[in-house]
Coordinates of C-alpha atoms and ligand atoms in Angstrom, one line a residue:
M1 CA 91.8 107.3 20.0
S2 CA 95.4 106.9 21.1
S3 CA 97.4 110.1 21.1
R4 CA 100.3 108.4 19.3
A5 CA 98.4 108.1 16.1
E6 CA 97.7 111.8 16.3
L7 CA 101.4 112.7 16.3
T8 CA 102.9 114.5 13.3
S9 CA 105.6 111.8 13.0
W10 CA 103.0 109.0 13.2
K11 CA 101.0 110.5 10.4
A12 CA 104.2 111.0 8.3
L13 CA 105.2 107.4 8.9
S14 CA 101.8 106.2 7.8
K15 CA 102.3 108.0 4.5
S16 CA 105.8 106.7 4.1
A17 CA 104.6 103.2 4.8
E18 CA 102.3 103.4 1.8
A19 CA 105.1 104.8 -0.3
V20 CA 107.7 102.1 0.5
K21 CA 105.3 99.4 -0.3
S22 CA 106.3 99.8 -3.9
V23 CA 110.0 100.0 -3.1
H24 CA 112.4 97.0 -3.2
L25 CA 115.3 96.7 -0.8
K26 CA 117.5 95.5 -3.6
T27 CA 116.8 98.8 -5.5
L28 CA 117.6 100.8 -2.3
F29 CA 121.0 99.1 -2.2
E30 CA 121.6 99.6 -5.9
Q31 CA 120.8 103.3 -5.6
D32 CA 122.9 103.9 -2.5
G33 CA 126.2 102.2 -1.9
T34 CA 126.5 103.7 1.6
R35 CA 123.5 102.1 3.2
F36 CA 125.6 100.0 5.5
E37 CA 127.5 103.1 6.8
K38 CA 124.2 105.0 7.1
F39 CA 122.2 102.4 8.8
S40 CA 124.5 100.6 11.2
S41 CA 125.6 101.5 14.7
Q42 CA 128.2 100.2 17.1
M43 CA 129.0 100.1 20.8
P44 CA 131.9 98.2 22.4
G45 CA 131.4 94.5 21.6
V46 CA 128.3 94.9 19.3
L47 CA 127.7 95.8 15.7
F48 CA 124.1 96.5 14.8
D49 CA 123.4 96.6 11.0
Y50 CA 119.8 97.6 10.1
S51 CA 120.5 98.6 6.5
K52 CA 118.5 95.6 5.3
Q53 CA 115.4 97.0 6.9
L54 CA 112.9 98.6 4.5
I55 CA 113.7 102.2 5.5
T56 CA 115.0 105.3 3.8
S57 CA 116.8 108.3 5.4
E58 CA 113.4 110.1 5.4
V59 CA 111.8 107.2 7.3
K60 CA 114.6 107.1 9.8
S61 CA 114.2 110.8 10.5
Q62 CA 110.4 110.3 11.0
L63 CA 111.1 107.4 13.4
I64 CA 113.5 109.6 15.3
Q65 CA 110.9 112.3 15.4
L66 CA 108.4 109.7 16.8
A67 CA 110.9 108.9 19.6
E68 CA 111.2 112.6 20.3
E69 CA 107.5 113.2 20.3
S70 CA 107.0 110.2 22.5
K71 CA 109.5 111.7 25.0
I72 CA 111.6 108.6 25.2
D73 CA 114.3 110.5 27.0
A74 CA 112.0 111.7 29.8
W75 CA 110.6 108.2 30.3
R76 CA 114.1 106.8 30.3
D77 CA 115.1 109.2 33.0
R78 CA 112.1 108.4 35.0
M79 CA 112.9 104.7 34.8
F80 CA 116.5 105.1 35.9
R81 CA 115.5 107.5 38.7
G82 CA 113.1 105.0 40.2
D83 CA 109.8 106.7 39.4
K84 CA 106.8 104.4 39.6
I85 CA 106.3 104.0 35.9
N86 CA 104.6 100.7 36.3
F87 CA 101.5 102.7 37.2
T88 CA 99.0 99.8 37.0
E89 CA 100.8 98.2 39.9
D90 CA 102.2 101.4 41.5
R91 CA 105.8 100.1 41.2
A92 CA 109.1 101.4 40.1
V93 CA 110.9 99.6 37.3
L94 CA 114.5 99.2 38.4
H95 CA 116.2 96.2 36.9
V96 CA 118.8 98.8 35.9
A97 CA 119.5 99.2 39.7
L98 CA 120.6 95.6 39.9
R99 CA 123.6 96.2 37.7
N100 CA 124.3 99.8 38.7
R101 CA 128.1 99.3 38.7
K102 CA 128.7 102.9 39.6
S103 CA 126.8 102.3 42.9
S104 CA 125.2 105.7 42.6
P105 CA 122.2 106.1 44.9
I106 CA 118.7 105.4 43.6
L107 CA 115.8 106.1 45.8
V108 CA 112.5 104.3 46.0
D109 CA 110.1 105.7 48.7
G110 CA 113.1 107.3 50.3
V111 CA 115.2 104.1 50.5
N112 CA 118.5 103.8 48.6
V113 CA 118.0 100.6 46.7
T114 CA 121.6 100.5 45.5
E115 CA 122.6 99.7 49.1
Q116 CA 120.1 96.9 49.2
V117 CA 121.3 95.5 45.9
N118 CA 124.9 95.6 47.0
Q119 CA 124.1 93.8 50.3
E120 CA 122.2 91.1 48.4
L121 CA 125.0 90.7 45.9
S122 CA 127.5 90.2 48.8
K123 CA 125.2 87.5 50.2
L124 CA 125.0 85.8 46.8
K125 CA 128.8 85.9 46.4
Q126 CA 129.4 84.5 49.9
F127 CA 126.8 81.7 49.4
S128 CA 127.9 80.7 45.9
E129 CA 131.5 80.6 47.0
Q130 CA 130.7 78.5 50.0
V131 CA 128.8 76.0 47.9
R132 CA 131.3 75.9 45.0
S133 CA 134.3 75.5 47.4
G134 CA 132.7 72.6 49.2
A135 CA 132.4 74.5 52.5
W136 CA 128.6 74.3 52.4
L137 CA 127.9 70.9 53.8
G138 CA 124.7 68.8 53.4
Y139 CA 123.0 67.0 56.3
T140 CA 125.5 64.1 56.2
G141 CA 128.5 66.4 56.0
K142 CA 129.0 66.0 52.2
A143 CA 129.6 68.9 49.7
V144 CA 127.0 69.8 47.1
K145 CA 127.4 68.2 43.7
D146 CA 124.0 68.9 42.0
V147 CA 121.8 72.0 42.1
V148 CA 118.2 71.7 41.1
A149 CA 116.8 75.2 40.2
I150 CA 113.0 75.3 40.4
G151 CA 111.1 78.2 39.0
V152 CA 109.0 79.2 36.0
G153 CA 108.8 82.1 33.6
G154 CA 111.0 84.9 34.6
S155 CA 112.2 82.8 37.6
N156 CA 113.6 80.2 35.2
L157 CA 114.1 81.5 31.6
G158 CA 116.8 84.1 32.4
P159 CA 119.1 81.9 34.5
Q160 CA 118.6 78.8 32.3
M161 CA 119.2 80.8 29.1
I162 CA 122.4 82.3 30.5
T163 CA 123.6 79.0 31.9
E164 CA 123.1 77.4 28.5
A165 CA 124.8 80.4 26.8
L166 CA 127.9 80.1 29.0
K167 CA 128.2 76.4 29.7
S168 CA 131.4 76.3 27.6
Y169 CA 133.1 78.3 30.4
A170 CA 131.7 76.2 33.3
D171 CA 134.3 74.4 35.5
K172 CA 131.9 71.6 36.2
T173 CA 132.2 72.1 39.9
L174 CA 128.4 71.6 40.1
N175 CA 125.9 70.0 37.9
M176 CA 122.9 72.3 37.2
H177 CA 119.4 71.0 36.5
Y178 CA 116.3 73.2 35.8
V179 CA 112.7 72.3 36.5
S180 CA 110.0 74.7 35.4
N181 CA 107.1 72.5 34.2
V182 CA 104.6 71.1 36.6
D183 CA 104.5 68.0 34.3
G184 CA 106.1 65.6 36.8
V185 CA 108.2 64.0 34.1
Q186 CA 110.6 67.0 34.2
L187 CA 111.2 66.8 37.9
A188 CA 111.5 63.0 37.8
H189 CA 114.1 63.2 35.1
A190 CA 116.0 66.0 36.9
L191 CA 116.1 63.9 40.1
E192 CA 117.1 60.7 38.4
G193 CA 120.4 59.5 39.7
L194 CA 120.8 62.4 42.1
D195 CA 121.9 61.8 45.7
P196 CA 119.8 63.7 48.3
E197 CA 122.9 64.1 50.5
T198 CA 124.7 66.1 47.8
T199 CA 121.8 67.9 46.2
L200 CA 120.9 71.6 46.7
F201 CA 117.5 73.0 45.7
V202 CA 117.0 76.6 44.8
I203 CA 113.3 77.5 44.8
S204 CA 112.9 80.7 42.8
S205 CA 109.6 82.5 42.9
K206 CA 109.1 86.2 43.4
T207 CA 105.7 85.7 44.8
F208 CA 106.3 82.2 46.3
T209 CA 102.7 81.4 45.3
T210 CA 103.1 80.2 41.7
S211 CA 101.3 76.9 41.7
E212 CA 103.7 75.0 39.3
T213 CA 106.8 76.1 41.3
M214 CA 105.3 75.3 44.7
T215 CA 104.1 71.9 43.5
N216 CA 107.6 71.1 42.2
A217 CA 109.1 72.4 45.4
R218 CA 106.8 70.3 47.7
S219 CA 107.5 67.2 45.6
S220 CA 111.3 67.9 45.9
V221 CA 111.0 68.1 49.7
E222 CA 109.1 64.8 49.7
W223 CA 111.9 63.2 47.6
F224 CA 114.5 64.7 49.9
L225 CA 112.8 63.6 53.1
A226 CA 112.4 60.1 51.9
S227 CA 116.1 59.8 52.5
A228 CA 116.9 62.5 55.1
K229 CA 113.9 61.7 57.3
D230 CA 114.5 64.7 59.5
R231 CA 112.9 68.1 58.5
S232 CA 115.8 70.0 60.2
A233 CA 118.0 68.7 57.3
I234 CA 115.9 70.9 54.9
A235 CA 117.9 74.0 56.0
K236 CA 121.1 72.6 54.4
H237 CA 119.4 71.6 51.1
F238 CA 116.7 74.2 50.3
V239 CA 117.3 77.9 49.6
A240 CA 114.8 80.3 48.2
V241 CA 114.8 83.5 46.1
S242 CA 111.7 85.5 46.8
T243 CA 110.1 88.7 48.0
N244 CA 107.7 86.8 50.2
L245 CA 109.3 86.0 53.5
D246 CA 106.0 84.9 55.1
K247 CA 105.5 82.2 52.4
T248 CA 109.2 81.1 52.4
R249 CA 109.0 80.7 56.2
A250 CA 105.7 78.8 56.0
F251 CA 107.3 76.5 53.5
G252 CA 110.0 75.7 56.0
I253 CA 113.0 77.6 54.6
A254 CA 115.1 79.5 57.2
D255 CA 115.2 83.3 56.7
E256 CA 119.0 83.2 56.3
N257 CA 118.6 80.9 53.4
V258 CA 116.3 83.3 51.5
F259 CA 117.8 85.6 48.9
T260 CA 115.6 88.6 48.4
M261 CA 114.4 90.6 45.5
W262 CA 112.0 93.6 45.4
D263 CA 108.7 94.5 43.9
W264 CA 110.5 96.9 41.6
V265 CA 112.1 94.0 39.7
G266 CA 109.7 92.5 37.2
G267 CA 109.9 88.7 36.8
R268 CA 111.0 88.8 33.2
F269 CA 113.7 91.4 34.0
S270 CA 115.0 89.6 37.1
L271 CA 118.0 87.5 36.0
W272 CA 120.3 90.3 37.4
S273 CA 118.9 89.9 40.9
A274 CA 119.2 86.9 43.2
I275 CA 117.1 85.1 40.6
G276 CA 120.5 84.8 38.9
L277 CA 121.8 82.6 41.8
P278 CA 121.9 79.5 39.7
I279 CA 124.2 81.4 37.3
A280 CA 126.6 82.3 40.1
L281 CA 126.5 78.7 41.4
Y282 CA 127.2 77.1 38.1
L283 CA 129.7 79.6 36.6
G284 CA 131.1 81.4 39.7
F285 CA 130.2 84.8 41.1
D286 CA 132.9 86.5 38.9
A287 CA 131.1 85.3 35.8
F288 CA 127.8 86.5 37.1
S289 CA 129.4 89.9 37.8
E290 CA 130.6 90.0 34.2
V291 CA 127.1 89.5 33.0
L292 CA 126.0 92.5 35.1
E293 CA 129.0 94.5 33.7
G294 CA 127.9 93.8 30.1
A295 CA 124.3 95.0 30.9
F296 CA 125.6 98.1 32.7
E297 CA 127.6 99.0 29.6
V298 CA 124.4 98.9 27.6
D299 CA 122.6 101.0 30.3
E300 CA 125.2 103.6 29.8
H301 CA 125.0 103.4 26.0
F302 CA 121.2 103.7 26.2
K303 CA 121.4 106.7 28.6
N304 CA 124.2 108.6 26.8
T305 CA 123.9 107.9 23.1
E306 CA 122.0 110.2 20.7
Y307 CA 118.8 108.8 19.3
E308 CA 120.3 108.3 15.8
N309 CA 122.8 105.8 17.1
N310 CA 121.1 104.5 20.1
I311 CA 120.9 100.7 19.4
P312 CA 118.0 99.7 21.7
L313 CA 115.9 102.7 20.6
L314 CA 116.6 101.9 16.9
M315 CA 115.6 98.3 17.6
A316 CA 112.3 99.4 19.0
L317 CA 111.7 102.0 16.3
L318 CA 112.2 99.3 13.6
S319 CA 109.9 96.9 15.4
V320 CA 107.2 99.6 15.5
W321 CA 107.9 100.4 11.8
N322 CA 107.6 96.8 10.8
T323 CA 104.6 95.9 12.9
S324 CA 102.4 99.0 13.4
F325 CA 103.1 100.6 10.0
L326 CA 104.1 97.9 7.5
G327 CA 101.8 95.3 9.1
H328 CA 104.2 92.5 9.7
K329 CA 102.7 90.5 12.6
A330 CA 105.6 88.2 13.5
Q331 CA 109.3 88.6 14.1
A332 CA 111.9 85.8 14.1
I333 CA 115.0 85.7 16.4
L334 CA 117.7 83.7 14.7
P335 CA 120.9 83.2 16.6
Y336 CA 123.9 81.8 14.6
D337 CA 125.5 80.7 17.8
Q338 CA 124.5 77.5 19.5
A339 CA 125.2 79.1 22.9
L340 CA 122.1 81.3 22.3
H341 CA 119.7 78.5 21.6
M342 CA 117.4 79.5 24.4
L343 CA 117.3 83.2 23.4
P344 CA 114.2 83.0 21.3
A345 CA 112.2 81.5 24.2
Y346 CA 113.6 84.1 26.6
L347 CA 112.7 86.9 24.4
Q348 CA 109.2 85.5 23.8
Q349 CA 108.5 86.2 27.5
G350 CA 110.4 89.5 27.5
E351 CA 108.6 91.1 24.6
M352 CA 105.2 89.4 24.5
E353 CA 104.5 89.4 28.2
S354 CA 105.6 93.0 28.3
N355 CA 103.9 94.5 25.3
G356 CA 101.4 91.9 24.1
K357 CA 98.6 94.3 25.1
S358 CA 96.0 96.3 23.3
V359 CA 95.2 99.4 25.4
S360 CA 97.2 102.6 25.8
F361 CA 98.3 104.3 29.0
D362 CA 94.8 105.9 29.3
G363 CA 93.0 102.5 28.9
N364 CA 91.8 103.2 25.3
T365 CA 92.1 100.5 22.7
V366 CA 95.0 101.4 20.4
P367 CA 94.3 101.7 16.7
Y368 CA 97.5 99.9 15.6
T369 CA 99.1 96.5 16.0
T370 CA 101.3 96.5 19.0
V371 CA 104.0 93.9 19.1
P372 CA 104.7 91.0 16.8
L373 CA 104.6 87.3 17.6
I374 CA 108.2 86.5 18.6
W375 CA 109.6 83.1 17.6
G376 CA 112.7 81.4 16.3
M377 CA 115.5 79.0 16.9
T378 CA 119.2 78.7 16.1
G379 CA 119.6 79.8 12.5
I380 CA 121.2 76.7 11.1
N381 CA 118.5 74.4 12.5
G382 CA 115.8 76.9 11.3
Q383 CA 117.3 76.9 7.8
H384 CA 116.4 73.2 7.6
A385 CA 113.0 73.6 9.2
F386 CA 111.1 76.9 8.5
Y387 CA 113.3 79.1 6.3
Q388 CA 111.4 78.0 3.3
Y389 CA 108.5 80.0 4.7
L390 CA 110.8 83.0 5.4
H391 CA 112.1 83.0 1.8
Q392 CA 109.0 82.2 -0.3
G393 CA 106.0 82.3 2.0
N394 CA 103.4 84.9 1.3
T395 CA 103.7 86.5 4.8
I396 CA 106.8 88.6 5.5
V397 CA 108.5 87.9 8.8
P398 CA 111.2 90.4 9.7
A399 CA 114.1 88.7 11.5
D400 CA 117.0 89.5 13.8
F401 CA 120.1 87.6 12.9
I402 CA 122.7 87.3 15.7
A403 CA 126.2 85.9 15.4
S404 CA 129.6 86.4 17.0
I405 CA 133.1 87.0 15.6
E406 CA 134.9 84.5 17.9
P407 CA 133.3 81.1 18.5
Q408 CA 133.2 79.7 22.1
V409 CA 134.9 76.6 20.8
K410 CA 137.1 76.5 17.8
V411 CA 136.6 73.3 15.7
G412 CA 138.3 73.2 12.3
N413 CA 136.5 75.7 9.9
H414 CA 133.1 75.2 11.5
H415 CA 132.8 78.9 12.4
D416 CA 133.4 80.2 8.9
I417 CA 130.8 77.8 7.6
L418 CA 128.4 79.0 10.2
M419 CA 129.1 82.6 9.4
S420 CA 128.8 82.1 5.6
N421 CA 125.3 80.9 6.3
F422 CA 124.6 83.9 8.4
F423 CA 125.8 86.3 5.7
A424 CA 124.1 84.4 2.8
Q425 CA 120.7 84.2 4.4
T426 CA 120.2 88.0 5.0
E427 CA 121.6 88.7 1.5
A428 CA 119.1 86.2 0.0
M429 CA 116.2 87.6 2.0
M430 CA 117.0 91.1 0.9
A431 CA 117.8 90.6 -2.7
G432 CA 115.7 87.5 -3.7
V433 CA 116.2 85.9 -7.1
D434 CA 114.4 87.3 -10.1
A435 CA 113.1 85.6 -13.3
K436 CA 116.2 86.7 -15.2
A437 CA 118.6 85.1 -12.7
V438 CA 116.5 81.9 -12.5
T439 CA 116.4 81.7 -16.3
A440 CA 120.2 82.2 -16.6
D441 CA 120.8 79.6 -14.0
L442 CA 118.5 77.0 -15.5
T443 CA 119.8 77.7 -19.0
A444 CA 123.4 77.2 -17.8
K445 CA 122.2 73.8 -16.3
G446 CA 121.0 72.8 -19.8
K447 CA 117.3 73.0 -19.2
S448 CA 115.0 73.5 -22.3
E449 CA 112.8 76.6 -22.7
K450 CA 109.7 74.4 -21.8
E451 CA 111.4 73.1 -18.7
I452 CA 112.3 76.6 -17.6
E453 CA 108.8 77.8 -18.2
A454 CA 107.4 75.1 -15.9
L455 CA 109.9 75.8 -13.2
I456 CA 110.4 79.5 -13.2
A457 CA 107.6 80.7 -10.9
H458 CA 108.6 78.1 -8.3
K459 CA 112.2 79.2 -8.3
I460 CA 111.6 83.0 -8.1
H461 CA 112.4 84.5 -4.6
Q462 CA 110.7 87.9 -4.2
G463 CA 113.3 89.0 -1.6
N464 CA 112.5 92.4 0.1
R465 CA 112.4 90.6 3.5
P466 CA 113.7 92.9 6.2
T467 CA 116.4 91.7 8.6
S468 CA 118.7 93.2 11.2
S469 CA 122.1 91.7 11.8
F470 CA 124.0 91.7 15.2
I471 CA 127.6 90.8 15.3
L472 CA 128.9 90.3 18.9
D473 CA 132.6 90.0 19.7
K474 CA 131.9 86.8 21.5
V475 CA 129.1 85.1 23.5
D476 CA 130.9 85.4 26.8
A477 CA 129.5 86.6 30.1
K478 CA 129.8 90.2 29.2
G479 CA 128.6 89.7 25.7
V480 CA 125.4 87.9 26.7
G481 CA 124.8 90.5 29.4
R482 CA 125.0 93.2 26.7
L483 CA 122.7 91.4 24.3
V484 CA 120.0 90.8 26.9
A485 CA 120.1 94.4 28.1
L486 CA 119.8 95.6 24.5
Y487 CA 116.6 93.7 24.1
E488 CA 115.3 94.8 27.5
H489 CA 115.7 98.5 26.6
K490 CA 114.2 97.8 23.2
I491 CA 111.2 96.4 25.0
F492 CA 111.0 99.5 27.2
C493 CA 111.2 101.9 24.2
Q494 CA 108.7 99.8 22.3
G495 CA 106.2 100.2 25.2
I496 CA 106.7 104.0 25.3
L497 CA 106.4 104.4 21.6
L498 CA 103.2 102.3 21.5
E499 CA 101.9 103.8 24.8
I500 CA 101.7 100.3 26.4
C501 CA 102.2 99.7 30.1
S502 CA 105.1 97.1 29.7
F503 CA 105.5 96.0 33.3
D504 CA 102.3 94.3 34.3
Q505 CA 100.9 90.9 33.0
W506 CA 97.2 90.8 33.8
G507 CA 96.6 88.4 30.9
V508 CA 98.8 85.8 32.6
E509 CA 97.1 86.3 35.9
L510 CA 93.7 85.4 34.4
G511 CA 94.8 81.9 33.4
K512 CA 96.4 81.3 36.9
G513 CA 93.1 82.1 38.7
L514 CA 91.0 79.9 36.4
A515 CA 93.4 76.9 36.6
S516 CA 93.4 77.0 40.4
N517 CA 89.6 76.8 40.5
I518 CA 89.6 73.9 38.1
E519 CA 92.3 72.2 40.2
K520 CA 89.8 72.0 43.0
E521 CA 87.2 70.5 40.7
L522 CA 89.6 67.8 39.8
S523 CA 90.2 66.8 43.4
D524 CA 87.2 64.4 43.5
D525 CA 85.1 62.4 41.0
H526 CA 82.0 64.6 41.1
S527 CA 80.7 65.8 37.8
V528 CA 81.4 69.4 36.9
N529 CA 78.9 71.5 35.1
S530 CA 80.0 75.0 36.0
H531 CA 81.7 75.8 32.7
D532 CA 80.7 76.1 29.0
S533 CA 79.8 72.8 27.4
S534 CA 83.2 72.3 25.8
T535 CA 85.2 72.9 29.0
S536 CA 82.8 70.8 31.2
G537 CA 82.8 68.1 28.5
L538 CA 86.6 67.9 28.4
I539 CA 86.8 67.8 32.2
A540 CA 84.2 65.0 32.3
Y541 CA 86.1 63.0 29.7
Y542 CA 89.3 63.4 31.6
K543 CA 87.8 62.5 35.0
S544 CA 86.0 59.4 33.7
R545 CA 89.2 58.0 32.2
R546 CA 92.0 59.1 34.5
Ligands
F6P601 O1 104.3 84.0 33.7 C1 103.7 84.9 34.6 C2 104.6 85.2 35.7 O2 103.9 86.0 36.5 C3 105.8 85.9 35.2 O3 105.7 87.2 35.0 C4 106.8 85.5 36.2 O4 108.1 85.6 35.7 C5 106.4 84.0 36.5 O5 105.0 84.1 36.4 C6 106.8 83.4 37.8 O6 106.3 84.1 38.9 P1 107.0 83.9 40.3 O7 108.4 84.3 40.2 O8 106.2 84.7 41.2 O9 106.9 82.4 40.6

């Protein structure tokens, strides 16, 4: 039995969860006109409104007590100090060291990692400026025009999501292409029309063993050598981001062209490291530094703000409340800002790879649901796709709504139209539409009593669907850095509250091992009987028809 479920706060929250099941959010708003003031917090550049979550002041106090009893502050200090809190892999968890703008020393095994980080940042700055200014020349003396960034998971999602978020600010010095899928169609499309003489490849892989990335990297070398002919030309066109120098060397990348990271940076928390090189190349090093600044501001907020107003902690507590106590098994991420269109995909890895687990620190199976299924897309597109389910489906999906005050690009009154949808949706999800309102509406439209009777059940919206709203000043480099760091610390707190080790990913490792065995079995036409009948049957079907 997990110790969390034994806590006084946990037991109190279980009782409260039963009690609030008969409460409607609309009633809570009718009874208390100060919910917004009570249940919203701010930090520079961010407003977080959680008043449309199904909580009362009593529930909030119990949640804060859960944070206290879970010793969030002690765990937070241990993370920032560099303790090896990733205990299943015996590693520190120090993505915060990557944006430690104060440059205060942080020691891991007696080594000041802040110095290492700053050195690597200088190297990143120098290299990105050389490439962007045209000083870095390819094998025929031409400057780089296109960058192909190859990597998957944490070695792709962060840089690509940030690149997409900030592309309104790009000066178009370089074209950026991302390749993550081993499906050859993605690499083929990325390389279409590119000139090997002016193309730079960034191979990002912490381990430099990930099969999909290495396959894409090898095929890129082949494509390049088909023109360059001479292997010595690789040095001007392939750089790597990795912790594994042996493997980068074996691949043929010169040591000086390898940007390092460290085992205390988890893949899904690595965009702040040299993994962010594509961001610096595409937007310039200054923009990359601004992303780090934004995240650093959130680190300071997380460290120094009391629990009651600590935004990432509140985000985590609300997630635990919705999932482990109220039983909602999914959560939607709905950005009302086109720039954030990749955020749901990014957060899927962030939250689900971190906390999609079922045993507590001591290895016992936890008696509660841990994290929800994270999904979503830009709000407006979602409205015309799956919001029907959010409004009237018989499963409740709590959602995060994210918008910004200032649009990246002003076009007529588009932004006010976008924002009116943002406001309308959370209001509708909270309040719903009852029988009385439906009847009044249909009567006003001249419908008969009989017609109203036939329609009424279909038109009722139960409401009572919990949402949180984030309003950012703007999605600029600092703004996106802040947003991502808020979610990172939410994920950290969620792990502590649920007693989940957030920093390993054994579930993903399992699939990797199995696929590599099957890859060998596909290398000839012999029949394969080593699996269950379904898997062997599927392999046989494929092999006989390929
Ligand atoms: O998806 C599993 C994973 O191990 C992620 O945690 C990681 O971000 C990704 O693979 C890529 O790993 P690497 O950077 O070592 O290629």
